[in-house]
XYZ file of C-alpha atoms in Angstrom:
750
model
C 22.926 -16.448 -54.955
C 19.392 -14.853 -55.417
C 18.224 -12.024 -53.649
C 15.232 -11.839 -51.057
C 12.290 -10.496 -52.780
C 11.973 -6.684 -52.280
C 8.567 -4.863 -51.127
C 7.373 -1.116 -52.125
C 4.870 0.905 -50.152
C 2.419 -0.557 -52.099
C 3.312 -4.325 -51.380
C 4.586 -4.710 -55.135
C 7.382 -6.957 -55.372
C 10.386 -5.694 -56.860
C 13.169 -7.690 -58.448
C 16.446 -6.477 -60.422
C 16.208 -6.195 -64.029
C 19.248 -8.845 -64.281
C 17.505 -11.386 -61.829
C 14.189 -11.174 -63.851
C 15.560 -11.724 -67.242
C 18.013 -14.604 -66.124
C 15.344 -16.417 -64.438
C 13.110 -15.565 -66.996
C 15.143 -17.182 -69.595
C 16.325 -20.156 -67.234
C 12.806 -20.944 -67.255
C 12.182 -20.572 -70.388
C 15.197 -22.787 -71.654
C 13.711 -25.529 -69.020
C 10.387 -25.445 -70.659
C 11.545 -25.894 -74.285
C 14.065 -28.813 -73.735
C 11.749 -30.729 -71.449
C 7.908 -29.869 -72.742
C 8.804 -29.286 -76.397
C 11.730 -30.154 -78.115
C 13.320 -33.211 -76.554
C 12.147 -36.770 -76.759
C 11.249 -39.336 -73.874
C 13.420 -42.341 -73.790
C 10.373 -44.564 -72.863
C 7.763 -44.055 -75.639
C 10.117 -41.686 -77.644
C 7.603 -38.938 -78.079
C 7.550 -35.167 -77.858
C 4.573 -33.670 -75.647
C 2.290 -32.310 -78.419
C 2.804 -35.779 -80.387
C 2.046 -37.840 -77.359
C -1.304 -35.648 -76.915
C -2.282 -36.172 -80.443
C -1.584 -39.904 -80.600
C -3.747 -39.911 -77.035
C -6.672 -37.703 -78.274
C -7.039 -39.785 -81.544
C -7.222 -42.944 -78.849
C -9.569 -40.947 -77.169
C -11.959 -40.056 -80.424
C -12.232 -43.913 -81.282
C -9.666 -43.032 -84.158
C -8.121 -46.804 -84.260
C -6.804 -48.673 -87.681
C -10.123 -50.353 -87.750
C -11.980 -47.196 -87.394
C -12.941 -44.844 -90.391
C -11.051 -41.391 -91.343
C -11.861 -38.531 -89.305
C -11.138 -34.748 -90.763
C -7.806 -33.841 -89.347
C -9.628 -30.490 -87.758
C -12.050 -32.565 -85.683
C -8.387 -34.158 -84.147
C -6.881 -30.699 -84.087
C -9.251 -29.308 -82.574
C -9.957 -32.003 -80.137
C -6.119 -31.994 -78.915
C -5.852 -27.900 -78.720
C -9.067 -28.179 -76.658
C -8.371 -30.808 -74.589
C -5.149 -31.476 -73.971
C -2.538 -28.955 -76.193
C -1.630 -25.518 -75.008
C -0.252 -24.066 -78.203
C -1.111 -22.961 -81.731
C -2.899 -25.058 -84.271
C -0.493 -24.683 -86.625
C 2.090 -26.458 -84.488
C -0.185 -29.105 -83.850
C -0.932 -29.678 -87.112
C 2.785 -30.057 -87.940
C 3.606 -32.820 -85.785
C 0.809 -34.703 -86.677
C 1.692 -34.556 -90.647
C 5.270 -35.552 -89.849
C 4.234 -38.591 -87.727
C 1.632 -39.313 -90.789
C 4.445 -39.061 -93.901
C 5.734 -42.302 -94.340
C 9.055 -40.755 -96.302
C 9.760 -38.750 -92.795
C 9.021 -41.730 -90.270
C 9.884 -45.088 -90.438
C 6.911 -46.468 -89.072
C 4.201 -43.844 -89.494
C 1.629 -43.627 -86.246
C -1.164 -41.930 -88.388
C -2.882 -43.279 -91.498
C -3.839 -40.237 -93.752
C -5.947 -39.554 -96.662
C -5.344 -36.163 -98.572
C -2.286 -34.371 -99.187
C 0.113 -35.011 -96.532
C 3.042 -33.826 -98.499
C 5.580 -35.252 -100.417
C 9.375 -36.477 -100.439
C 9.685 -33.107 -102.930
C 8.545 -30.997 -100.262
C 7.672 -32.363 -96.906
C 5.997 -29.242 -96.216
C 3.741 -28.807 -99.144
C 0.699 -30.966 -97.129
C -2.883 -29.606 -97.546
C -4.675 -27.567 -94.766
C -6.320 -29.900 -92.082
C -9.619 -29.340 -93.522
C -8.790 -31.053 -96.710
C -7.007 -34.100 -94.689
C -8.329 -37.247 -92.574
C -6.327 -39.016 -90.200
C -6.483 -42.186 -87.809
C -4.239 -44.039 -86.312
C -2.331 -46.897 -87.967
C -1.763 -50.570 -86.425
C 1.817 -49.584 -85.171
C 0.257 -47.133 -82.642
C -0.938 -49.622 -80.894
C 2.389 -50.478 -79.620
C 2.019 -47.046 -77.775
C -1.414 -47.576 -76.807
C -2.239 -50.744 -75.960
C -1.919 -51.281 -72.749
C -3.007 -47.705 -71.886
C -6.190 -48.969 -69.521
C -4.107 -51.359 -67.552
C -2.327 -49.602 -64.597
C 0.548 -48.729 -66.457
C 0.648 -44.920 -66.399
C 0.911 -41.931 -64.012
C -1.735 -39.707 -64.954
C -1.639 -35.674 -64.935
C -3.848 -33.159 -64.973
C -4.012 -31.092 -68.647
C -3.266 -27.880 -69.002
C -6.326 -25.983 -67.664
C -6.998 -28.859 -65.109
C -10.149 -30.240 -66.339
C -8.914 -33.502 -67.377
C -6.270 -36.418 -67.241
C -3.998 -37.271 -69.409
C -0.940 -39.851 -69.536
C 2.132 -38.388 -68.399
C 4.155 -41.281 -70.909
C 2.685 -43.904 -73.279
C 3.240 -47.346 -72.331
C 5.604 -48.690 -75.285
C 6.049 -52.078 -75.763
C 8.831 -51.201 -78.356
C 11.444 -48.765 -78.316
C 9.605 -46.185 -80.239
C 12.771 -43.365 -79.697
C 14.747 -45.512 -81.585
C 12.402 -46.629 -84.310
C 11.144 -43.686 -85.382
C 13.827 -41.181 -84.850
C 13.506 -37.827 -83.319
C 14.634 -34.167 -84.278
C 14.562 -31.415 -81.929
C 16.198 -27.849 -81.436
C 16.190 -26.712 -77.780
C 18.032 -23.972 -75.845
C 21.702 -24.704 -76.263
C 21.171 -28.451 -76.980
C 19.547 -30.430 -79.971
C 18.526 -33.827 -80.949
C 18.900 -35.724 -83.868
C 18.045 -39.419 -83.317
C 17.985 -41.526 -86.708
C 15.150 -43.958 -87.179
C 16.201 -48.019 -87.354
C 14.997 -50.873 -88.338
C 11.917 -52.888 -86.029
C 13.509 -56.149 -86.395
C 16.776 -54.999 -85.435
C 16.078 -52.832 -82.614
C 13.969 -55.748 -81.349
C 16.750 -58.736 -81.603
C 19.191 -56.233 -79.660
C 16.783 -55.649 -76.689
C 16.144 -59.759 -76.820
C 20.172 -60.239 -76.649
C 20.350 -57.603 -73.849
C 17.648 -59.328 -71.959
C 19.487 -62.778 -71.986
C 22.715 -61.057 -71.769
C 23.059 -58.074 -69.888
C 26.815 -57.323 -70.051
C 26.424 -57.417 -74.221
C 28.787 -54.526 -74.839
C 28.146 -51.669 -77.615
C 29.563 -54.136 -80.465
C 27.503 -56.972 -79.562
C 24.373 -54.756 -80.079
C 25.714 -53.690 -83.073
C 25.813 -57.241 -84.787
C 22.098 -56.887 -84.487
C 21.773 -52.937 -85.464
C 24.362 -52.644 -87.843
C 23.395 -48.814 -88.515
C 19.937 -46.616 -89.000
C 17.645 -47.472 -91.438
C 15.898 -44.715 -93.260
C 12.699 -44.464 -95.322
C 14.273 -44.732 -97.993
C 16.181 -46.764 -100.273
C 19.021 -44.598 -100.735
C 22.922 -46.661 -99.284
C 24.105 -46.091 -96.182
C 27.917 -45.312 -97.184
C 29.375 -44.641 -93.559
C 31.947 -47.194 -92.773
C 31.577 -50.002 -90.262
C 33.573 -48.721 -87.835
C 32.389 -44.957 -87.638
C 28.629 -46.147 -87.574
C 30.005 -48.278 -84.308
C 31.916 -45.046 -83.067
C 28.669 -43.228 -83.210
C 26.685 -45.634 -81.093
C 29.506 -45.571 -78.432
C 29.695 -41.935 -78.298
C 25.979 -40.733 -79.050
C 27.208 -38.517 -81.547
C 28.586 -38.783 -85.235
C 27.122 -38.527 -88.445
C 25.662 -40.892 -91.555
C 26.117 -40.872 -94.995
C 23.414 -41.533 -97.333
C 24.151 -41.884 -101.516
C 21.687 -42.036 -103.862
C 20.792 -45.770 -105.999
C 21.627 -45.980 -109.505
C 22.304 -48.437 -112.489
C 22.763 -48.026 -115.926
C 20.080 -48.881 -118.472
C 20.663 -48.854 -122.129
C 23.832 -46.278 -121.667
C 21.739 -43.976 -119.274
C 22.013 -43.632 -115.686
C 18.909 -44.079 -113.960
C 18.700 -43.030 -110.286
C 16.252 -44.687 -108.306
C 16.323 -44.064 -104.771
C 17.186 -40.367 -103.187
C 18.732 -40.055 -99.713
C 16.320 -39.196 -96.808
C 14.515 -35.914 -97.482
C 15.889 -35.173 -100.612
C 14.280 -33.190 -103.427
C 14.390 -34.763 -106.772
C 13.585 -31.401 -108.320
C 16.553 -29.754 -106.172
C 18.863 -32.441 -107.613
C 18.143 -31.750 -111.241
C 18.716 -28.100 -110.685
C 21.891 -28.596 -109.021
C 22.853 -30.854 -111.909
C 21.339 -28.283 -114.644
C 23.056 -25.082 -112.992
C 26.371 -27.165 -113.355
C 26.083 -27.822 -117.142
C 24.935 -24.255 -117.459
C 28.094 -23.308 -116.349
C 29.835 -25.721 -118.608
C 30.886 -27.423 -115.908
C 29.418 -30.784 -116.737
C 30.320 -31.584 -120.757
C 30.055 -35.135 -120.477
C 26.080 -34.962 -119.635
C 23.829 -34.305 -123.088
C 20.448 -33.931 -120.884
C 18.312 -34.855 -117.636
C 14.790 -35.743 -117.495
C 12.558 -36.842 -114.499
C 10.483 -39.872 -115.560
C 9.044 -40.421 -112.006
C 5.456 -41.613 -111.974
C 3.242 -43.343 -109.368
C 4.644 -46.477 -110.189
C 8.477 -45.258 -109.580
C 8.036 -42.746 -107.312
C 11.800 -41.817 -107.830
C 13.406 -41.994 -111.711
C 15.731 -39.395 -112.764
C 17.578 -40.118 -116.095
C 20.995 -38.377 -117.140
C 22.216 -39.272 -120.660
C 25.919 -39.086 -121.085
C 27.162 -37.086 -124.244
C 28.933 -40.491 -125.728
C 29.560 -43.972 -124.641
C 32.891 -43.234 -123.938
C 32.466 -41.290 -120.901
C 33.663 -42.627 -117.415
C 29.930 -42.755 -115.867
C 31.357 -44.106 -112.637
C 33.633 -40.952 -112.776
C 30.769 -38.363 -113.495
C 28.720 -40.156 -110.929
C 31.094 -39.773 -108.268
C 31.783 -36.156 -109.232
C 27.819 -35.702 -108.871
C 27.550 -37.340 -105.380
C 30.334 -34.716 -104.395
C 28.786 -31.902 -105.530
C 25.236 -32.209 -105.217
C 22.294 -33.727 -102.752
C 22.714 -36.866 -104.434
C 24.781 -37.918 -101.362
C 24.141 -36.285 -98.048
C 25.389 -36.231 -94.285
C 22.973 -36.353 -91.369
C 23.908 -35.293 -88.074
C 23.191 -37.899 -85.357
C 23.015 -36.842 -81.848
C 21.411 -38.764 -79.344
C 20.134 -36.280 -77.210
C 17.108 -37.910 -75.193
C 15.347 -37.264 -71.624
C 16.205 -40.443 -69.386
C 13.940 -41.975 -66.645
C 15.467 -39.481 -64.418
C 13.694 -36.521 -66.381
C 17.158 -34.687 -67.504
C 18.496 -34.482 -70.837
C 21.649 -36.202 -72.098
C 23.609 -37.864 -74.831
C 23.554 -41.281 -74.448
C 25.204 -44.189 -76.018
C 23.207 -47.210 -77.982
C 23.827 -49.754 -74.605
C 22.262 -47.044 -72.586
C 19.402 -46.235 -74.486
C 18.566 -49.745 -74.836
C 19.430 -50.356 -71.096
C 16.870 -47.467 -70.153
C 14.012 -48.288 -72.095
C 14.234 -51.708 -70.918
C 14.155 -50.613 -67.371
C 11.514 -48.553 -68.346
C 9.422 -51.684 -69.915
C 10.525 -53.689 -67.086
C 8.705 -51.005 -64.637
C 5.668 -50.961 -67.135
C 4.767 -54.506 -67.380
C 5.405 -55.293 -63.631
C 2.451 -52.498 -63.313
C 0.266 -53.942 -65.807
C 0.904 -57.445 -64.307
C 0.265 -55.903 -60.553
C -2.595 -53.955 -61.749
C -4.159 -56.960 -62.955
C -3.185 -59.311 -60.186
C -5.209 -56.359 -57.711
C -8.289 -56.892 -59.780
C -7.835 -60.944 -59.753
C -7.853 -60.373 -55.804
C -10.345 -58.232 -55.874
C -12.656 -60.645 -57.844
C -11.823 -63.094 -55.756
C -12.538 -61.866 -52.963
C -16.360 -60.836 -54.256
C -16.351 -64.207 -55.665
C -15.833 -65.294 -52.369
C -18.652 -63.194 -50.672
C -21.029 -64.158 -53.515
C -20.509 -68.018 -52.098
C -21.493 -67.181 -49.055
C -24.270 -65.440 -50.344
C -25.452 -68.330 -52.220
C -25.174 -70.995 -49.305
C -27.189 -68.535 -47.351
C -29.428 -67.593 -49.712
C -32.403 -67.190 -48.121
C -30.821 -65.688 -45.113
C -29.674 -63.151 -46.951
C -32.964 -62.314 -48.731
C -34.540 -62.173 -45.865
C -31.894 -60.073 -44.432
C -32.136 -57.364 -47.619
C -35.792 -57.550 -47.466
C -36.469 -56.989 -43.648
C -33.729 -54.959 -42.468
C -33.848 -51.348 -42.310
C -29.817 -51.340 -42.844
C -28.782 -54.685 -44.098
C -25.040 -53.920 -44.599
C -23.774 -53.994 -40.859
C -26.389 -57.267 -40.332
C -24.629 -58.787 -43.408
C -21.248 -58.406 -42.067
C -21.588 -59.217 -39.120
C -24.053 -62.255 -39.758
C -21.815 -63.708 -42.293
C -18.237 -62.041 -41.614
C -18.151 -59.992 -44.919
C -16.121 -57.329 -45.362
C -17.693 -54.159 -46.605
C -16.789 -54.294 -50.468
C -18.696 -57.692 -50.745
C -21.573 -56.626 -48.769
C -21.682 -53.391 -51.294
C -21.463 -56.016 -54.019
C -23.986 -58.143 -52.989
C -26.419 -55.010 -51.933
C -25.563 -53.722 -55.416
C -26.446 -57.071 -57.307
C -30.305 -57.560 -57.997
C -32.721 -60.241 -55.908
C -33.332 -61.977 -59.309
C -29.566 -62.286 -59.858
C -29.054 -63.451 -56.690
C -31.492 -65.960 -56.807
C -30.457 -67.324 -60.152
C -26.624 -67.692 -58.960
C -24.973 -71.239 -59.948
C -22.201 -72.810 -57.574
C -20.628 -74.347 -60.970
C -20.085 -70.960 -62.385
C -18.940 -69.480 -59.541
C -16.424 -72.125 -58.636
C -15.389 -72.473 -62.312
C -14.684 -68.480 -62.195
C -13.055 -68.915 -58.915
C -10.624 -71.551 -60.386
C -9.919 -69.943 -63.246
C -8.568 -66.946 -61.343
C -6.822 -68.821 -58.513
C -4.773 -70.067 -61.400
C -4.324 -66.783 -63.208
C -3.333 -65.230 -59.880
C -0.972 -67.610 -58.847
C 0.336 -67.164 -62.237
C 0.941 -63.584 -61.771
C 2.511 -63.862 -58.299
C 4.692 -66.615 -59.800
C 5.896 -63.879 -62.469
C 5.936 -61.179 -60.540
C 8.270 -63.058 -58.320
C 10.595 -64.453 -60.203
C 13.088 -62.117 -62.212
C 13.378 -64.896 -65.151
C 10.182 -65.251 -65.998
C 9.798 -61.510 -66.222
C 12.812 -61.371 -68.623
C 10.827 -64.580 -70.296
C 7.841 -62.937 -70.674
C 9.005 -59.844 -72.067
C 11.292 -61.346 -74.378
C 8.271 -63.099 -75.783
C 5.859 -60.055 -76.192
C 9.030 -58.084 -77.848
C 9.443 -61.107 -80.426
C 5.602 -60.810 -80.691
C 5.541 -57.709 -81.653
C 8.574 -57.791 -84.122
C 6.709 -60.650 -86.207
C 3.699 -58.671 -86.212
C 5.052 -54.990 -86.959
C 8.431 -55.934 -88.376
C 9.624 -55.513 -92.249
C 12.876 -56.028 -93.993
C 15.651 -53.478 -93.943
C 15.229 -50.514 -96.432
C 18.527 -48.465 -96.371
C 21.179 -51.125 -97.528
C 24.659 -50.168 -95.667
C 27.147 -50.473 -98.622
C 30.875 -49.934 -98.534
C 31.818 -47.455 -101.197
C 34.634 -45.444 -102.534
C 34.427 -41.862 -101.374
C 33.038 -39.116 -103.797
C 35.352 -36.631 -105.220
C 34.197 -33.640 -107.160
C 36.514 -33.491 -110.561
C 38.909 -30.776 -109.812
C 38.009 -28.200 -111.894
C 41.543 -28.252 -113.508
C 40.315 -31.005 -115.396
C 37.702 -28.855 -117.027
C 40.151 -26.114 -117.618
C 42.842 -25.964 -120.340
C 46.259 -25.902 -119.281
C 47.896 -22.633 -120.894
C 50.846 -20.942 -119.630
C 49.598 -17.571 -117.467
C 51.430 -14.940 -115.958
C 49.847 -13.663 -112.848
C 50.536 -10.001 -111.926
C 49.942 -8.347 -108.492
C 50.309 -4.536 -108.512
C 51.473 -2.507 -105.282
C 47.870 -1.348 -104.512
C 46.570 -4.942 -104.537
C 45.266 -5.133 -108.184
C 45.508 -8.444 -109.912
C 45.170 -9.776 -113.820
C 46.705 -12.734 -115.429
C 48.824 -12.607 -118.793
C 48.766 -15.125 -121.482
C 52.268 -16.993 -121.793
C 55.384 -16.625 -119.876
C 57.391 -14.538 -121.704
C 56.336 -10.800 -121.124
C 57.794 -8.475 -118.494
C 55.279 -7.396 -115.902
C 57.146 -4.316 -115.171
C 56.314 -3.302 -118.539
C 52.553 -3.135 -118.333
C 50.310 -0.092 -117.858
C 49.168 0.473 -114.300
C 47.098 3.149 -112.522
C 48.212 6.458 -111.580
C 50.535 5.893 -108.310
C 50.394 2.360 -108.688
C 53.049 0.074 -110.183
C 54.289 -3.278 -110.308
C 54.814 -5.515 -106.892
C 55.222 -9.326 -107.901
C 54.539 -11.658 -110.428
C 54.411 -15.395 -110.940
C 54.206 -17.683 -113.885
C 51.586 -20.706 -113.650
C 49.127 -22.673 -115.653
C 45.520 -21.547 -116.353
C 44.102 -24.582 -114.257
C 46.675 -24.338 -110.968
C 45.781 -21.734 -107.977
C 47.375 -18.583 -107.390
C 47.576 -17.632 -103.418
C 47.929 -14.241 -102.583
C 49.492 -13.264 -99.458
C 48.647 -9.977 -97.437
C 50.882 -7.957 -94.563
C 48.922 -9.671 -91.742
C 50.111 -12.927 -93.000
C 47.047 -14.305 -94.407
C 46.589 -16.368 -97.410
C 43.997 -16.299 -100.155
C 43.583 -18.340 -103.320
C 41.821 -17.926 -106.505
C 42.081 -20.099 -109.626
C 44.272 -18.485 -112.433
C 41.842 -18.874 -115.288
C 38.931 -16.545 -112.941
C 41.405 -13.694 -112.841
C 40.697 -10.590 -115.394
C 43.165 -10.256 -118.681
C 45.874 -8.225 -118.466
C 44.781 -6.412 -121.624
C 43.053 -4.053 -118.910
C 44.768 -3.136 -115.694
C 42.518 -6.183 -113.691
C 40.666 -5.546 -110.828
C 41.484 -5.277 -106.990
C 41.852 -8.068 -104.663
C 39.674 -6.727 -102.127
C 36.854 -7.494 -104.580
C 37.324 -11.067 -104.060
C 38.513 -11.258 -100.596
C 38.008 -9.318 -97.124
C 41.495 -8.904 -95.695
C 41.287 -8.046 -91.839
C 41.108 -3.896 -92.051
C 43.651 -1.470 -92.686
C 45.947 -5.231 -94.363
C 47.057 -4.778 -97.954
C 48.548 -7.660 -100.151
C 51.831 -7.977 -100.387
C 52.767 -11.342 -102.338
C 51.560 -13.944 -105.039
C 52.752 -17.477 -105.602
C 51.314 -20.710 -106.590
C 52.432 -23.576 -108.856
C 52.180 -27.524 -108.244
C 50.344 -28.275 -105.286
C 53.508 -30.000 -103.879
C 55.715 -27.137 -104.812
C 57.692 -26.029 -101.258
C 57.841 -22.526 -100.601
C 59.804 -20.239 -97.871
C 57.634 -18.591 -95.918
C 59.664 -15.539 -93.478
C 59.138 -12.337 -91.825
C 61.491 -9.673 -91.993
C 62.048 -10.749 -88.145
C 64.374 -13.453 -89.570
C 61.680 -16.071 -88.572
C 60.379 -18.931 -91.263
C 59.256 -22.465 -92.256
C 58.873 -24.451 -95.113
C 55.164 -24.864 -96.882
C 53.930 -26.634 -99.829
C 51.640 -24.471 -101.862
C 48.473 -26.602 -101.382
C 48.899 -25.998 -97.863
C 48.237 -22.144 -98.478
C 45.107 -22.721 -100.486
C 42.141 -21.245 -98.792
C 37.934 -21.618 -99.792
C 37.074 -18.573 -97.401
C 37.180 -14.861 -98.405
C 38.696 -14.370 -95.251
C 41.294 -16.266 -96.432
C 43.487 -18.521 -93.418
C 45.692 -17.559 -90.977
C 49.302 -18.791 -92.262
C 52.284 -17.009 -90.932
C 52.434 -15.214 -87.446
C 54.437 -11.800 -87.238
C 56.305 -11.177 -83.884
C 55.912 -7.509 -82.958
C 56.668 -5.067 -85.823
C 57.872 -7.664 -88.263
C 56.515 -7.760 -92.309
C 55.712 -10.505 -94.733
C 58.717 -10.964 -96.964
C 58.290 -12.278 -100.416
C 57.908 -15.861 -100.664
C 60.900 -17.837 -102.565
C 60.608 -21.047 -104.384
C 62.452 -24.164 -102.644
C 63.727 -26.493 -105.704
C 65.225 -29.234 -103.531
C 64.994 -29.500 -99.835
C 67.883 -31.382 -99.530
C 70.208 -29.102 -101.635
C 68.996 -25.529 -101.702
C 70.293 -23.250 -99.448
C 68.711 -20.020 -97.628
C 70.526 -16.733 -98.093
C 69.690 -14.091 -95.554
C 70.432 -10.573 -95.647
C 69.972 -7.680 -93.015
C 69.080 -3.944 -93.044
C 72.412 -3.484 -90.997
C 74.588 -5.477 -93.868
C 74.789 -9.321 -92.482
C 74.305 -12.276 -94.372
C 74.104 -15.714 -93.072
C 73.621 -19.165 -95.343
C 71.863 -21.939 -93.941
C 71.004 -25.506 -95.703
C 67.049 -25.153 -96.566
C 66.560 -28.428 -94.880
C 67.436 -26.430 -91.577
C 63.716 -25.294 -91.358
C 60.772 -27.127 -90.231
C 58.081 -27.904 -92.394
C 54.915 -26.618 -90.996
C 51.121 -25.517 -92.817
C 51.100 -22.345 -90.387
C 53.243 -20.611 -87.609
C 55.820 -18.153 -86.987
C 58.361 -20.680 -88.060
C 62.129 -21.134 -86.551
C 64.968 -18.416 -86.359
C 66.630 -18.285 -89.423
C 69.232 -15.125 -88.751
C 69.309 -13.347 -85.366
C 68.192 -10.117 -85.003
C 66.905 -8.581 -81.768
C 63.061 -8.455 -81.315
C 63.478 -5.255 -79.951
C 65.321 -3.701 -83.233
C 62.255 -5.022 -85.262
C 59.939 -3.980 -83.225
C 61.296 -0.012 -83.430
C 62.481 -0.699 -86.945
C 66.286 -0.184 -86.568
C 67.156 -3.560 -88.093
C 65.462 -6.405 -90.089
C 65.549 -9.003 -92.597
C 65.860 -7.440 -96.183
C 64.888 -10.558 -98.126
C 65.437 -14.507 -97.628
C 65.619 -16.512 -100.790
C 66.442 -20.061 -101.922
C 69.651 -20.938 -103.644
C 69.507 -23.853 -105.308
C 72.547 -25.967 -105.510
C 75.226 -24.442 -107.823
C 73.169 -21.151 -108.203
C 74.423 -17.634 -108.150
C 73.390 -14.830 -106.178
C 72.588 -10.917 -107.174
C 72.940 -8.527 -104.583
C 71.646 -4.609 -105.216
C 72.552 -1.842 -103.413
C 71.650 1.049 -105.022
C 72.914 1.452 -108.632
C 75.967 -1.311 -107.472
C 75.611 -4.911 -107.912
C 77.267 -8.042 -106.740
C 77.360 -11.484 -108.166
C 78.114 -14.029 -105.705
C 79.040 -17.305 -107.266
C 78.186 -21.071 -104.940
C 81.497 -20.797 -103.300
C 81.471 -17.436 -102.586
C 78.533 -18.032 -100.405
C 80.394 -20.695 -98.355
C 82.406 -17.761 -96.626
C 78.649 -16.936 -95.217
C 77.876 -20.247 -93.887
C 76.593 -20.850 -90.363
C 74.582 -22.103 -87.849
C 70.708 -21.079 -88.205
C 70.052 -18.088 -86.113
C 73.290 -16.871 -85.926
C 74.006 -13.073 -86.700
C 76.076 -13.738 -89.956
C 79.095 -11.823 -91.692
C 79.546 -8.331 -92.498
C 78.766 -8.037 -96.483
C 82.068 -5.661 -98.277
C 82.331 -2.025 -97.798
C 79.852 -0.951 -99.960
C 77.314 -3.695 -100.088
C 76.358 -3.175 -96.829
C 72.975 -1.358 -97.575
C 71.221 -3.924 -99.604
C 68.002 -3.161 -101.372
C 67.637 -6.354 -102.491
C 68.472 -10.045 -103.461
C 67.794 -12.205 -106.523
C 68.967 -15.566 -107.307
C 70.030 -16.878 -110.558
C 70.377 -20.281 -111.856
């Protein structure tokens, strides 16, 4: 609740700072949303754009006029309508002039208005000239016909239209982008003919669904020939919810063995694409490409040539790789957030947008017809007065000449209204004498016909529908064009695995106790015998191929991954993993694993909980890794164990209290993250106090043997010996023989 304003002794209002800042922020937020960032559903324009278009029409800068310096236009907008800076105003003007940004540009410009490569490379406003395009008439043609509400400009010296009377749903045709406070809008552009067809369909069939409208509007239509590859189902879902994304992919063809790219996605720079491909070539990640060329010119605005190394190169696959790794394929966010007729912003679906716009259009046309009807009736009323004056001309002239105040006399003598009397008195006597009955009668006849027609139209909903439908169809015919962005079903782009570019050689990845890592060639070495820094020693090693990923686990249960071929050589002492990753503060790296992506591993904590997981689910592309194993209070991460066959392998768990339990591996769930299920029963209090915990859990394949290490002694257990320790998952297990109840570790021997 707002507090009542407090006043000090001098009568100055005092407000709590919290209340003041909150109020100021909310006011600013609403201003940005309603007056800066979001377009209105009716004309599809933001206030600054509306003011520019209106100011240009007032300056007489129609499509038929000569171009005028942009500085003049901007000056007029700033001086009369726009309360902001000239840079912001000019930027808004530039956007409406760029045929690569707007599907149907509103401004026709001379000079440098930017380029697809760099839309912000436009010249200063003193070097560019502008006028309106023919399409701008869609927004302006009905302006002086009683169709708009006029509001005072920022300093109250002029009137400006609150909204423009759009004849077509410009908000969909040109799209809009804007960032407000706490919300944004991203409306993609559409094809005029398609949108007009959908409007006509909705007029004829008000019960049409989004799916019905999608028959006419299959998807957005960007000002580029690049392909829209988003599936139809996703596009329909986008139009149903008002939010989603659209994917665009460059167009290309083969020309004498070379790849020629002829169209790029919306607002993608050719230079940037070439830079991205060249960077991959430099880092030796594109061995299939020989050379790149930019052959773009005035005839071919986009012509990028890629030369393969030989004719044997699978060009299709290379292009799929480039689509996945460069801007040759891009995703565009769609968020149909608009200010509706109620003056509030909301994300709307396609049906709601078109319905609301048609409501706006119906009201605009009703106002236009009503305005014309009022004008016709007013003229008929005046003509009626003129006719009386003509029939009594001598008397009228006498009264005008002889009376001091002829107006009341005329009104009384001929039963005229004040309006009629004023009109007769404003007409010169010479013109009164020249009046012709035929002309007045003809004009009256024409106006009566027009009045009857207007009254019929205004009184009939069906006639209104027919009129609006005809107007939309006429505008579609006049301003419409063919679709530019074809909608094509394509296979998903897939980057070639880095492994394909890397030789597959055997390597042993070695992790030290302090978290240093290195990779040695081959599988024959003994990692424990490598040299380690003072105070450091061997922790764990895993045998991989150089084109595989090594996965590391930290003491918090997070996983991290690195390509094995990127690891430092075992000739040195390696490098710390903290240089590659950002583990949580105070955590250390405790294990390494890897292998084939489908390889199953056992992840467990020493609280006796664990689960099965595939190596591919442990891969993490972030420096911070990803949370995989949840640890109960006081628990630690155990060394992961390989599961060779989930159906036949058995899990052996040994606790510090000298108890052992054997369970089938398939009793554990297959998870990607979590705490897992209980393998062996240990009181949680004992784990938290570290009085009892699991020493190790290993997976033993069918027929495999187990070796228990206890100090300097060890015990070998065959598969038959393990049967004695079998039990249900989660039980306490059986006691190990005397002398082996203090187990240091267990190893599986095949």
